[in-house]
Amino acid sequence: MSCNTQVSSEMANEIASEIFDYESGCPLVDEIMEIEQPWKPQCDSGLELRVSGYVRSLKQAVTLVLAVEKLKRPQRKPIGSEFSDLELLNILMEHVNEERVNLEVFPDTESFGTELSRRRSDEPHSICDTEKKSWVLNELNGLPAELTAMVLQGPNISQQVTLRLSTYIPQPQPGLGQPVVLGIGSNNLFLSCNGPDSLPALELEMVQDRDGLKTIRMGSATARFLFYKRDSGSTSSFESARFPGWFISTSRNVERVRVTMCNGRTTAGRVTDFQVSRI
């Protein structure tokens, strides 16, 4: 058998023109070129070369062009000042700055199964945001209890809630902050973060059995009560352990508005830094 189709230089030039932008003089690094073309080098062995797939990098493309050109000429050792294919490839690649970063995020399975134990329980604290708005508990008949934030002066200061803060160990990951559970007053109300991943909500839940919060396993239902207290100077922020990136916040420059969750420390119109002081 013999092959009757020969690789032409026009085909190689066509491939090169797809790889390089001659008008701008810059390699098209980010383009993906699909090649589906049977090539039959001139031979007597019946050999057929088929290249099928995607050229995903400049180095692969240049290598392919060199391979095509190599099929057109017999094997011979370069002499004198002639460059070998490998040397030519290295020269071309020296003038190309190609950088690809593959970022792979893996779930932290170790922290996901960590069991946290309560170290200190129900330490009383006062809390207000950096605009001096204190937390106030609103309990209306027939409606769920909620927290609002407002500036309190004179006799109204008594409306300020007592934040009962319980700390837990160990810290699942360095840099996350101190794991805490936040109780309100002495009526078994606890702050929790619950809801869909796209819009978790801050809630006040009644917990009749406080002993059920002695230990909290990350990834369990009770992890909704857990927050990471992160200190920065004289202020602290509280990030949900169940919904990373969501922080307890108050409304900026507006009073008597609910304390809610917001996405990010610097969300427009929200305050996420609080002054927390032991009573």
PDB file of C-alpha atoms in Angstrom:
ATOM      1  CA  MET A   1       0.000   0.000   0.000  1.00  0.00           C
ATOM      2  CA  SER A   2       1.126   3.557  -0.558  1.00  0.00           C
ATOM      3  CA  CYS A   3      -0.078   6.947   0.615  1.00  0.00           C
ATOM      4  CA  ASN A   4      -1.090   9.468  -2.046  1.00  0.00           C
ATOM      5  CA  THR A   5      -1.512  12.590   0.133  1.00  0.00           C
ATOM      6  CA  GLN A   6       1.476  14.678   1.178  1.00  0.00           C
ATOM      7  CA  VAL A   7       1.660  17.268   3.994  1.00  0.00           C
ATOM      8  CA  SER A   8       2.110  20.619   2.309  1.00  0.00           C
ATOM      9  CA  SER A   9       3.790  23.737   3.569  1.00  0.00           C
ATOM     10  CA  GLU A  10       0.523  25.608   2.935  1.00  0.00           C
ATOM     11  CA  MET A  11      -1.149  23.449   5.624  1.00  0.00           C
ATOM     12  CA  ALA A  12       1.625  24.219   8.076  1.00  0.00           C
ATOM     13  CA  ASN A  13       1.358  27.928   7.291  1.00  0.00           C
ATOM     14  CA  GLU A  14      -2.387  27.766   7.788  1.00  0.00           C
ATOM     15  CA  ILE A  15      -1.883  26.238  11.235  1.00  0.00           C
ATOM     16  CA  ALA A  16       0.707  28.873  12.089  1.00  0.00           C
ATOM     17  CA  SER A  17      -1.610  31.682  10.951  1.00  0.00           C
ATOM     18  CA  GLU A  18      -4.285  30.341  13.328  1.00  0.00           C
ATOM     19  CA  ILE A  19      -1.811  30.339  16.204  1.00  0.00           C
ATOM     20  CA  PHE A  20      -0.125  33.717  15.649  1.00  0.00           C
ATOM     21  CA  ASP A  21      -1.761  37.082  15.009  1.00  0.00           C
ATOM     22  CA  TYR A  22       0.540  38.538  12.394  1.00  0.00           C
ATOM     23  CA  GLU A  23      -1.242  41.904  12.391  1.00  0.00           C
ATOM     24  CA  SER A  24      -0.681  42.548  16.096  1.00  0.00           C
ATOM     25  CA  GLY A  25       2.498  40.495  16.370  1.00  0.00           C
ATOM     26  CA  CYS A  26       1.247  38.811  19.542  1.00  0.00           C
ATOM     27  CA  PRO A  27       0.588  35.118  20.099  1.00  0.00           C
ATOM     28  CA  LEU A  28      -3.015  34.231  20.687  1.00  0.00           C
ATOM     29  CA  VAL A  29      -2.377  32.456  23.949  1.00  0.00           C
ATOM     30  CA  ASP A  30      -5.960  32.259  25.149  1.00  0.00           C
ATOM     31  CA  GLU A  31      -7.459  30.931  21.900  1.00  0.00           C
ATOM     32  CA  ILE A  32      -8.345  27.233  21.698  1.00  0.00           C
ATOM     33  CA  MET A  33      -7.809  25.805  18.219  1.00  0.00           C
ATOM     34  CA  GLU A  34      -9.664  22.667  17.204  1.00  0.00           C
ATOM     35  CA  ILE A  35      -7.944  20.511  14.603  1.00  0.00           C
ATOM     36  CA  GLU A  36      -9.664  17.602  12.919  1.00  0.00           C
ATOM     37  CA  GLN A  37      -7.708  16.816   9.750  1.00  0.00           C
ATOM     38  CA  PRO A  38      -6.206  13.547   8.520  1.00  0.00           C
ATOM     39  CA  TRP A  39      -2.612  13.964   7.313  1.00  0.00           C
ATOM     40  CA  LYS A  40      -0.909  11.325   5.168  1.00  0.00           C
ATOM     41  CA  PRO A  41       2.827  11.808   4.859  1.00  0.00           C
ATOM     42  CA  GLN A  42       4.356  10.563   1.610  1.00  0.00           C
ATOM     43  CA  CYS A  43       5.535   7.076   2.356  1.00  0.00           C
ATOM     44  CA  ASP A  44       5.310   3.472   1.288  1.00  0.00           C
ATOM     45  CA  SER A  45       4.187   1.959   4.558  1.00  0.00           C
ATOM     46  CA  GLY A  46       0.514   2.858   4.457  1.00  0.00           C
ATOM     47  CA  LEU A  47       0.977   5.061   7.546  1.00  0.00           C
ATOM     48  CA  GLU A  48      -1.725   7.632   8.182  1.00  0.00           C
ATOM     49  CA  LEU A  49      -1.279  10.367  10.776  1.00  0.00           C
ATOM     50  CA  ARG A  50      -4.445  11.864  12.243  1.00  0.00           C
ATOM     51  CA  VAL A  51      -4.350  14.741  14.756  1.00  0.00           C
ATOM     52  CA  SER A  52      -7.672  15.283  16.485  1.00  0.00           C
ATOM     53  CA  GLY A  53      -8.475  17.320  19.540  1.00  0.00           C
ATOM     54  CA  TYR A  54      -7.777  20.738  20.979  1.00  0.00           C
ATOM     55  CA  VAL A  55      -4.569  22.741  21.091  1.00  0.00           C
ATOM     56  CA  ARG A  56      -4.831  24.384  24.495  1.00  0.00           C
ATOM     57  CA  SER A  57      -1.481  26.118  24.861  1.00  0.00           C
ATOM     58  CA  LEU A  58       1.016  27.963  22.695  1.00  0.00           C
ATOM     59  CA  LYS A  59       3.677  25.378  23.426  1.00  0.00           C
ATOM     60  CA  GLN A  60       1.446  22.589  22.120  1.00  0.00           C
ATOM     61  CA  ALA A  61       0.664  24.597  18.988  1.00  0.00           C
ATOM     62  CA  VAL A  62       4.307  25.358  18.205  1.00  0.00           C
ATOM     63  CA  THR A  63       5.206  21.726  18.798  1.00  0.00           C
ATOM     64  CA  LEU A  64       2.483  20.692  16.347  1.00  0.00           C
ATOM     65  CA  VAL A  65       3.792  23.058  13.653  1.00  0.00           C
ATOM     66  CA  LEU A  66       7.303  21.706  14.081  1.00  0.00           C
ATOM     67  CA  ALA A  67       6.011  18.159  13.853  1.00  0.00           C
ATOM     68  CA  VAL A  68       4.195  18.926  10.605  1.00  0.00           C
ATOM     69  CA  GLU A  69       7.284  20.518   9.079  1.00  0.00           C
ATOM     70  CA  LYS A  70       9.369  17.574  10.228  1.00  0.00           C
ATOM     71  CA  LEU A  71       7.133  15.177   8.280  1.00  0.00           C
ATOM     72  CA  LYS A  72       8.016  16.950   5.031  1.00  0.00           C
ATOM     73  CA  ARG A  73      11.728  16.273   5.215  1.00  0.00           C
ATOM     74  CA  PRO A  74      13.807  13.195   5.934  1.00  0.00           C
ATOM     75  CA  GLN A  75      15.420  12.763   9.321  1.00  0.00           C
ATOM     76  CA  ARG A  76      18.850  14.323   9.450  1.00  0.00           C
ATOM     77  CA  LYS A  77      21.085  15.769  12.074  1.00  0.00           C
ATOM     78  CA  PRO A  78      21.434  19.561  12.017  1.00  0.00           C
ATOM     79  CA  ILE A  79      24.838  20.801  11.028  1.00  0.00           C
ATOM     80  CA  GLY A  80      26.686  24.056  11.343  1.00  0.00           C
ATOM     81  CA  SER A  81      24.536  26.856  12.696  1.00  0.00           C
ATOM     82  CA  GLU A  82      21.212  25.204  11.858  1.00  0.00           C
ATOM     83  CA  PHE A  83      18.843  24.988  14.811  1.00  0.00           C
ATOM     84  CA  SER A  84      17.270  21.709  15.808  1.00  0.00           C
ATOM     85  CA  ASP A  85      13.516  21.556  16.360  1.00  0.00           C
ATOM     86  CA  LEU A  86      13.973  21.531  20.142  1.00  0.00           C
ATOM     87  CA  GLU A  87      16.323  24.530  20.038  1.00  0.00           C
ATOM     88  CA  LEU A  88      13.895  26.444  17.819  1.00  0.00           C
ATOM     89  CA  LEU A  89      11.032  25.661  20.187  1.00  0.00           C
ATOM     90  CA  ASN A  90      13.043  26.894  23.163  1.00  0.00           C
ATOM     91  CA  ILE A  91      13.898  30.134  21.340  1.00  0.00           C
ATOM     92  CA  LEU A  92      10.238  30.769  20.523  1.00  0.00           C
ATOM     93  CA  MET A  93       9.109  30.061  24.075  1.00  0.00           C
ATOM     94  CA  GLU A  94      11.713  32.438  25.533  1.00  0.00           C
ATOM     95  CA  HIS A  95       9.815  35.327  23.915  1.00  0.00           C
ATOM     96  CA  VAL A  96       6.418  34.261  25.146  1.00  0.00           C
ATOM     97  CA  ASN A  97       5.139  35.018  28.621  1.00  0.00           C
ATOM     98  CA  GLU A  98       2.397  32.520  29.164  1.00  0.00           C
ATOM     99  CA  GLU A  99       0.962  32.112  32.635  1.00  0.00           C
ATOM    100  CA  ARG A 100      -1.962  29.983  33.630  1.00  0.00           C
ATOM    101  CA  VAL A 101      -3.166  29.675  37.209  1.00  0.00           C
ATOM    102  CA  ASN A 102      -5.399  26.766  38.110  1.00  0.00           C
ATOM    103  CA  LEU A 103      -7.177  27.404  41.389  1.00  0.00           C
ATOM    104  CA  GLU A 104      -8.757  24.368  42.960  1.00  0.00           C
ATOM    105  CA  VAL A 105     -10.838  24.747  46.112  1.00  0.00           C
ATOM    106  CA  PHE A 106     -11.288  21.668  48.241  1.00  0.00           C
ATOM    107  CA  PRO A 107     -13.717  21.446  51.135  1.00  0.00           C
ATOM    108  CA  ASP A 108     -12.105  21.519  54.540  1.00  0.00           C
ATOM    109  CA  THR A 109     -13.260  18.061  55.552  1.00  0.00           C
ATOM    110  CA  GLU A 110     -11.191  18.116  58.730  1.00  0.00           C
ATOM    111  CA  SER A 111     -12.864  21.261  60.084  1.00  0.00           C
ATOM    112  CA  PHE A 112     -16.254  20.089  58.816  1.00  0.00           C
ATOM    113  CA  GLY A 113     -16.267  17.243  61.321  1.00  0.00           C
ATOM    114  CA  THR A 114     -14.628  19.103  64.216  1.00  0.00           C
ATOM    115  CA  GLU A 115     -16.485  19.012  67.523  1.00  0.00           C
ATOM    116  CA  LEU A 116     -16.213  22.200  69.564  1.00  0.00           C
ATOM    117  CA  SER A 117     -16.601  22.242  73.346  1.00  0.00           C
ATOM    118  CA  ARG A 118     -17.849  25.160  75.400  1.00  0.00           C
ATOM    119  CA  ARG A 119     -15.032  26.648  77.477  1.00  0.00           C
ATOM    120  CA  ARG A 120     -16.727  29.617  79.145  1.00  0.00           C
ATOM    121  CA  SER A 121     -20.464  30.039  79.372  1.00  0.00           C
ATOM    122  CA  ASP A 122     -22.779  33.058  79.381  1.00  0.00           C
ATOM    123  CA  GLU A 123     -20.273  35.801  80.157  1.00  0.00           C
ATOM    124  CA  PRO A 124     -22.295  39.079  80.233  1.00  0.00           C
ATOM    125  CA  HIS A 125     -21.255  41.838  77.817  1.00  0.00           C
ATOM    126  CA  SER A 126     -22.608  45.115  76.529  1.00  0.00           C
ATOM    127  CA  ILE A 127     -22.612  45.684  72.780  1.00  0.00           C
ATOM    128  CA  CYS A 128     -23.024  48.642  70.452  1.00  0.00           C
ATOM    129  CA  ASP A 129     -21.868  49.367  66.924  1.00  0.00           C
ATOM    130  CA  THR A 130     -19.244  51.955  65.966  1.00  0.00           C
ATOM    131  CA  GLU A 131     -22.036  54.545  65.608  1.00  0.00           C
ATOM    132  CA  LYS A 132     -22.922  54.024  69.297  1.00  0.00           C
ATOM    133  CA  LYS A 133     -26.174  52.249  68.483  1.00  0.00           C
ATOM    134  CA  SER A 134     -27.035  49.641  71.117  1.00  0.00           C
ATOM    135  CA  TRP A 135     -28.948  46.440  70.593  1.00  0.00           C
ATOM    136  CA  VAL A 136     -32.527  46.519  71.856  1.00  0.00           C
ATOM    137  CA  LEU A 137     -34.809  43.482  72.181  1.00  0.00           C
ATOM    138  CA  ASN A 138     -38.331  43.932  70.803  1.00  0.00           C
ATOM    139  CA  GLU A 139     -40.901  41.388  71.945  1.00  0.00           C
ATOM    140  CA  LEU A 140     -44.346  42.111  70.562  1.00  0.00           C
ATOM    141  CA  ASN A 141     -47.327  39.897  71.304  1.00  0.00           C
ATOM    142  CA  GLY A 142     -47.823  37.361  68.563  1.00  0.00           C
ATOM    143  CA  LEU A 143     -44.665  38.338  66.690  1.00  0.00           C
ATOM    144  CA  PRO A 144     -41.217  36.737  66.805  1.00  0.00           C
ATOM    145  CA  ALA A 145     -38.695  38.522  69.010  1.00  0.00           C
ATOM    146  CA  GLU A 146     -36.186  40.658  67.104  1.00  0.00           C
ATOM    147  CA  LEU A 147     -33.196  42.878  67.722  1.00  0.00           C
ATOM    148  CA  THR A 148     -33.025  46.497  66.593  1.00  0.00           C
ATOM    149  CA  ALA A 149     -30.235  49.056  66.989  1.00  0.00           C
ATOM    150  CA  MET A 150     -30.624  52.598  68.345  1.00  0.00           C
ATOM    151  CA  VAL A 151     -28.743  55.252  70.286  1.00  0.00           C
ATOM    152  CA  LEU A 152     -29.738  55.113  73.963  1.00  0.00           C
ATOM    153  CA  GLN A 153     -29.325  58.001  76.399  1.00  0.00           C
ATOM    154  CA  GLY A 154     -30.303  58.712  79.973  1.00  0.00           C
ATOM    155  CA  PRO A 155     -32.934  56.370  81.400  1.00  0.00           C
ATOM    156  CA  ASN A 156     -33.330  54.639  78.034  1.00  0.00           C
ATOM    157  CA  ILE A 157     -29.943  52.996  78.520  1.00  0.00           C
ATOM    158  CA  SER A 158     -31.744  50.302  80.486  1.00  0.00           C
ATOM    159  CA  GLN A 159     -33.224  49.031  77.216  1.00  0.00           C
ATOM    160  CA  GLN A 160     -29.799  47.851  76.103  1.00  0.00           C
ATOM    161  CA  VAL A 161     -29.632  44.067  75.937  1.00  0.00           C
ATOM    162  CA  THR A 162     -27.073  42.039  77.835  1.00  0.00           C
ATOM    163  CA  LEU A 163     -25.121  39.905  75.398  1.00  0.00           C
ATOM    164  CA  ARG A 164     -24.206  36.571  76.961  1.00  0.00           C
ATOM    165  CA  LEU A 165     -21.152  35.276  75.188  1.00  0.00           C
ATOM    166  CA  SER A 166     -19.958  31.669  75.371  1.00  0.00           C
ATOM    167  CA  THR A 167     -16.575  30.724  73.907  1.00  0.00           C
ATOM    168  CA  TYR A 168     -15.683  27.358  72.359  1.00  0.00           C
ATOM    169  CA  ILE A 169     -12.534  25.376  71.675  1.00  0.00           C
ATOM    170  CA  PRO A 170     -10.686  24.356  69.578  1.00  0.00           C
ATOM    171  CA  GLN A 171     -10.457  26.964  66.847  1.00  0.00           C
ATOM    172  CA  PRO A 172     -11.232  25.048  63.614  1.00  0.00           C
ATOM    173  CA  GLN A 173      -8.849  27.056  61.392  1.00  0.00           C
ATOM    174  CA  PRO A 174      -6.186  29.662  62.211  1.00  0.00           C
ATOM    175  CA  GLY A 175      -7.292  33.201  61.440  1.00  0.00           C
ATOM    176  CA  LEU A 176     -11.022  32.578  61.550  1.00  0.00           C
ATOM    177  CA  GLY A 177     -11.437  34.044  65.018  1.00  0.00           C
ATOM    178  CA  GLN A 178     -12.802  32.831  68.338  1.00  0.00           C
ATOM    179  CA  PRO A 179     -15.849  30.524  68.008  1.00  0.00           C
ATOM    180  CA  VAL A 180     -18.691  31.904  70.143  1.00  0.00           C
ATOM    181  CA  VAL A 181     -22.396  31.447  70.811  1.00  0.00           C
ATOM    182  CA  LEU A 182     -24.407  34.611  71.503  1.00  0.00           C
ATOM    183  CA  GLY A 183     -27.257  34.573  73.996  1.00  0.00           C
ATOM    184  CA  ILE A 184     -29.583  37.495  74.680  1.00  0.00           C
ATOM    185  CA  GLY A 185     -30.458  38.361  78.278  1.00  0.00           C
ATOM    186  CA  SER A 186     -31.476  35.549  80.579  1.00  0.00           C
ATOM    187  CA  ASN A 187     -34.507  34.266  78.670  1.00  0.00           C
ATOM    188  CA  ASN A 188     -32.855  31.439  76.700  1.00  0.00           C
ATOM    189  CA  LEU A 189     -32.833  33.386  73.446  1.00  0.00           C
ATOM    190  CA  PHE A 190     -29.856  32.718  71.178  1.00  0.00           C
ATOM    191  CA  LEU A 191     -28.768  34.274  67.912  1.00  0.00           C
ATOM    192  CA  SER A 192     -28.635  31.901  64.955  1.00  0.00           C
ATOM    193  CA  CYS A 193     -27.943  32.212  61.246  1.00  0.00           C
ATOM    194  CA  ASN A 194     -30.212  30.086  59.123  1.00  0.00           C
ATOM    195  CA  GLY A 195     -31.862  29.933  55.720  1.00  0.00           C
ATOM    196  CA  PRO A 196     -30.806  29.467  52.093  1.00  0.00           C
ATOM    197  CA  ASP A 197     -27.136  29.841  51.149  1.00  0.00           C
ATOM    198  CA  SER A 198     -27.935  32.845  48.963  1.00  0.00           C
ATOM    199  CA  LEU A 199     -29.691  34.815  51.705  1.00  0.00           C
ATOM    200  CA  PRO A 200     -29.188  33.533  55.265  1.00  0.00           C
ATOM    201  CA  ALA A 201     -31.074  35.384  58.001  1.00  0.00           C
ATOM    202  CA  LEU A 202     -30.273  36.312  61.586  1.00  0.00           C
ATOM    203  CA  GLU A 203     -32.841  34.840  63.937  1.00  0.00           C
ATOM    204  CA  LEU A 204     -33.573  34.687  67.650  1.00  0.00           C
ATOM    205  CA  GLU A 205     -34.311  31.155  68.764  1.00  0.00           C
ATOM    206  CA  MET A 206     -35.561  29.908  72.097  1.00  0.00           C
ATOM    207  CA  VAL A 207     -33.361  27.102  73.411  1.00  0.00           C
ATOM    208  CA  GLN A 208     -34.924  25.336  76.375  1.00  0.00           C
ATOM    209  CA  ASP A 209     -32.022  22.966  76.963  1.00  0.00           C
ATOM    210  CA  ARG A 210     -28.807  24.956  77.118  1.00  0.00           C
ATOM    211  CA  ASP A 211     -26.862  21.777  77.761  1.00  0.00           C
ATOM    212  CA  GLY A 212     -27.562  20.873  74.147  1.00  0.00           C
ATOM    213  CA  LEU A 213     -25.065  23.597  73.210  1.00  0.00           C
ATOM    214  CA  LYS A 214     -22.229  22.302  75.375  1.00  0.00           C
ATOM    215  CA  THR A 215     -20.716  20.738  72.283  1.00  0.00           C
ATOM    216  CA  ILE A 216     -21.285  21.766  68.664  1.00  0.00           C
ATOM    217  CA  ARG A 217     -20.114  19.733  65.701  1.00  0.00           C
ATOM    218  CA  MET A 218     -19.210  21.693  62.616  1.00  0.00           C
ATOM    219  CA  GLY A 219     -21.584  20.792  59.801  1.00  0.00           C
ATOM    220  CA  SER A 220     -24.397  19.822  62.173  1.00  0.00           C
ATOM    221  CA  ALA A 221     -27.711  21.667  62.607  1.00  0.00           C
ATOM    222  CA  THR A 222     -26.533  23.329  65.829  1.00  0.00           C
ATOM    223  CA  ALA A 223     -23.679  25.012  63.942  1.00  0.00           C
ATOM    224  CA  ARG A 224     -26.222  27.715  63.063  1.00  0.00           C
ATOM    225  CA  PHE A 225     -25.682  29.130  66.572  1.00  0.00           C
ATOM    226  CA  LEU A 226     -21.937  29.449  66.067  1.00  0.00           C
ATOM    227  CA  PHE A 227     -20.175  32.677  65.062  1.00  0.00           C
ATOM    228  CA  TYR A 228     -16.518  33.608  64.672  1.00  0.00           C
ATOM    229  CA  LYS A 229     -15.647  36.623  66.824  1.00  0.00           C
ATOM    230  CA  ARG A 230     -12.783  38.429  65.116  1.00  0.00           C
ATOM    231  CA  ASP A 231     -11.127  41.288  67.020  1.00  0.00           C
ATOM    232  CA  SER A 232      -9.526  44.317  65.359  1.00  0.00           C
ATOM    233  CA  GLY A 233      -8.268  46.922  67.797  1.00  0.00           C
ATOM    234  CA  SER A 234     -11.167  47.939  70.059  1.00  0.00           C
ATOM    235  CA  THR A 235     -13.899  46.441  67.859  1.00  0.00           C
ATOM    236  CA  SER A 236     -15.100  42.960  66.926  1.00  0.00           C
ATOM    237  CA  SER A 237     -17.006  41.420  64.056  1.00  0.00           C
ATOM    238  CA  PHE A 238     -19.151  38.284  64.065  1.00  0.00           C
ATOM    239  CA  GLU A 239     -19.078  35.975  61.051  1.00  0.00           C
ATOM    240  CA  SER A 240     -21.451  33.052  60.685  1.00  0.00           C
ATOM    241  CA  ALA A 241     -19.660  29.698  60.961  1.00  0.00           C
ATOM    242  CA  ARG A 242     -22.337  28.022  58.868  1.00  0.00           C
ATOM    243  CA  PHE A 243     -22.389  30.707  56.162  1.00  0.00           C
ATOM    244  CA  PRO A 244     -18.828  31.995  55.619  1.00  0.00           C
ATOM    245  CA  GLY A 245     -18.662  35.613  54.471  1.00  0.00           C
ATOM    246  CA  TRP A 246     -21.921  36.624  56.169  1.00  0.00           C
ATOM    247  CA  PHE A 247     -21.633  39.000  59.145  1.00  0.00           C
ATOM    248  CA  ILE A 248     -23.943  40.338  61.845  1.00  0.00           C
ATOM    249  CA  SER A 249     -24.637  43.970  60.960  1.00  0.00           C
ATOM    250  CA  THR A 250     -26.654  47.088  61.769  1.00  0.00           C
ATOM    251  CA  SER A 251     -27.937  49.798  59.446  1.00  0.00           C
ATOM    252  CA  ARG A 252     -25.585  52.733  58.907  1.00  0.00           C
ATOM    253  CA  ASN A 253     -26.925  56.162  59.973  1.00  0.00           C
ATOM    254  CA  VAL A 254     -30.408  54.765  60.556  1.00  0.00           C
ATOM    255  CA  GLU A 255     -31.934  53.867  63.933  1.00  0.00           C
ATOM    256  CA  ARG A 256     -34.588  51.409  65.022  1.00  0.00           C
ATOM    257  CA  VAL A 257     -33.752  49.037  62.183  1.00  0.00           C
ATOM    258  CA  ARG A 258     -33.326  45.296  62.636  1.00  0.00           C
ATOM    259  CA  VAL A 259     -29.967  43.716  63.301  1.00  0.00           C
ATOM    260  CA  THR A 260     -29.440  41.408  60.316  1.00  0.00           C
ATOM    261  CA  MET A 261     -26.823  39.504  58.331  1.00  0.00           C
ATOM    262  CA  CYS A 262     -24.956  41.100  55.442  1.00  0.00           C
ATOM    263  CA  ASN A 263     -22.634  39.623  52.838  1.00  0.00           C
ATOM    264  CA  GLY A 264     -19.116  40.961  53.442  1.00  0.00           C
ATOM    265  CA  ARG A 265     -17.413  43.203  55.972  1.00  0.00           C
ATOM    266  CA  THR A 266     -17.728  46.332  53.818  1.00  0.00           C
ATOM    267  CA  THR A 267     -21.300  46.086  52.547  1.00  0.00           C
ATOM    268  CA  ALA A 268     -22.681  49.493  51.624  1.00  0.00           C
ATOM    269  CA  GLY A 269     -25.051  50.918  54.227  1.00  0.00           C
ATOM    270  CA  ARG A 270     -24.180  48.314  56.878  1.00  0.00           C
ATOM    271  CA  VAL A 271     -22.002  48.379  60.010  1.00  0.00           C
ATOM    272  CA  THR A 272     -20.218  45.140  60.920  1.00  0.00           C
ATOM    273  CA  ASP A 273     -17.873  46.377  63.682  1.00  0.00           C
ATOM    274  CA  PHE A 274     -19.022  46.367  67.298  1.00  0.00           C
ATOM    275  CA  GLN A 275     -17.670  47.441  70.655  1.00  0.00           C
ATOM    276  CA  VAL A 276     -18.088  44.531  73.042  1.00  0.00           C
ATOM    277  CA  SER A 277     -17.291  45.126  76.732  1.00  0.00           C
ATOM    278  CA  ARG A 278     -17.444  42.776  79.684  1.00  0.00           C
ATOM    279  CA  ILE A 279     -19.987  43.909  82.297  1.00  0.00           C
TER     280      ILE A 279
END
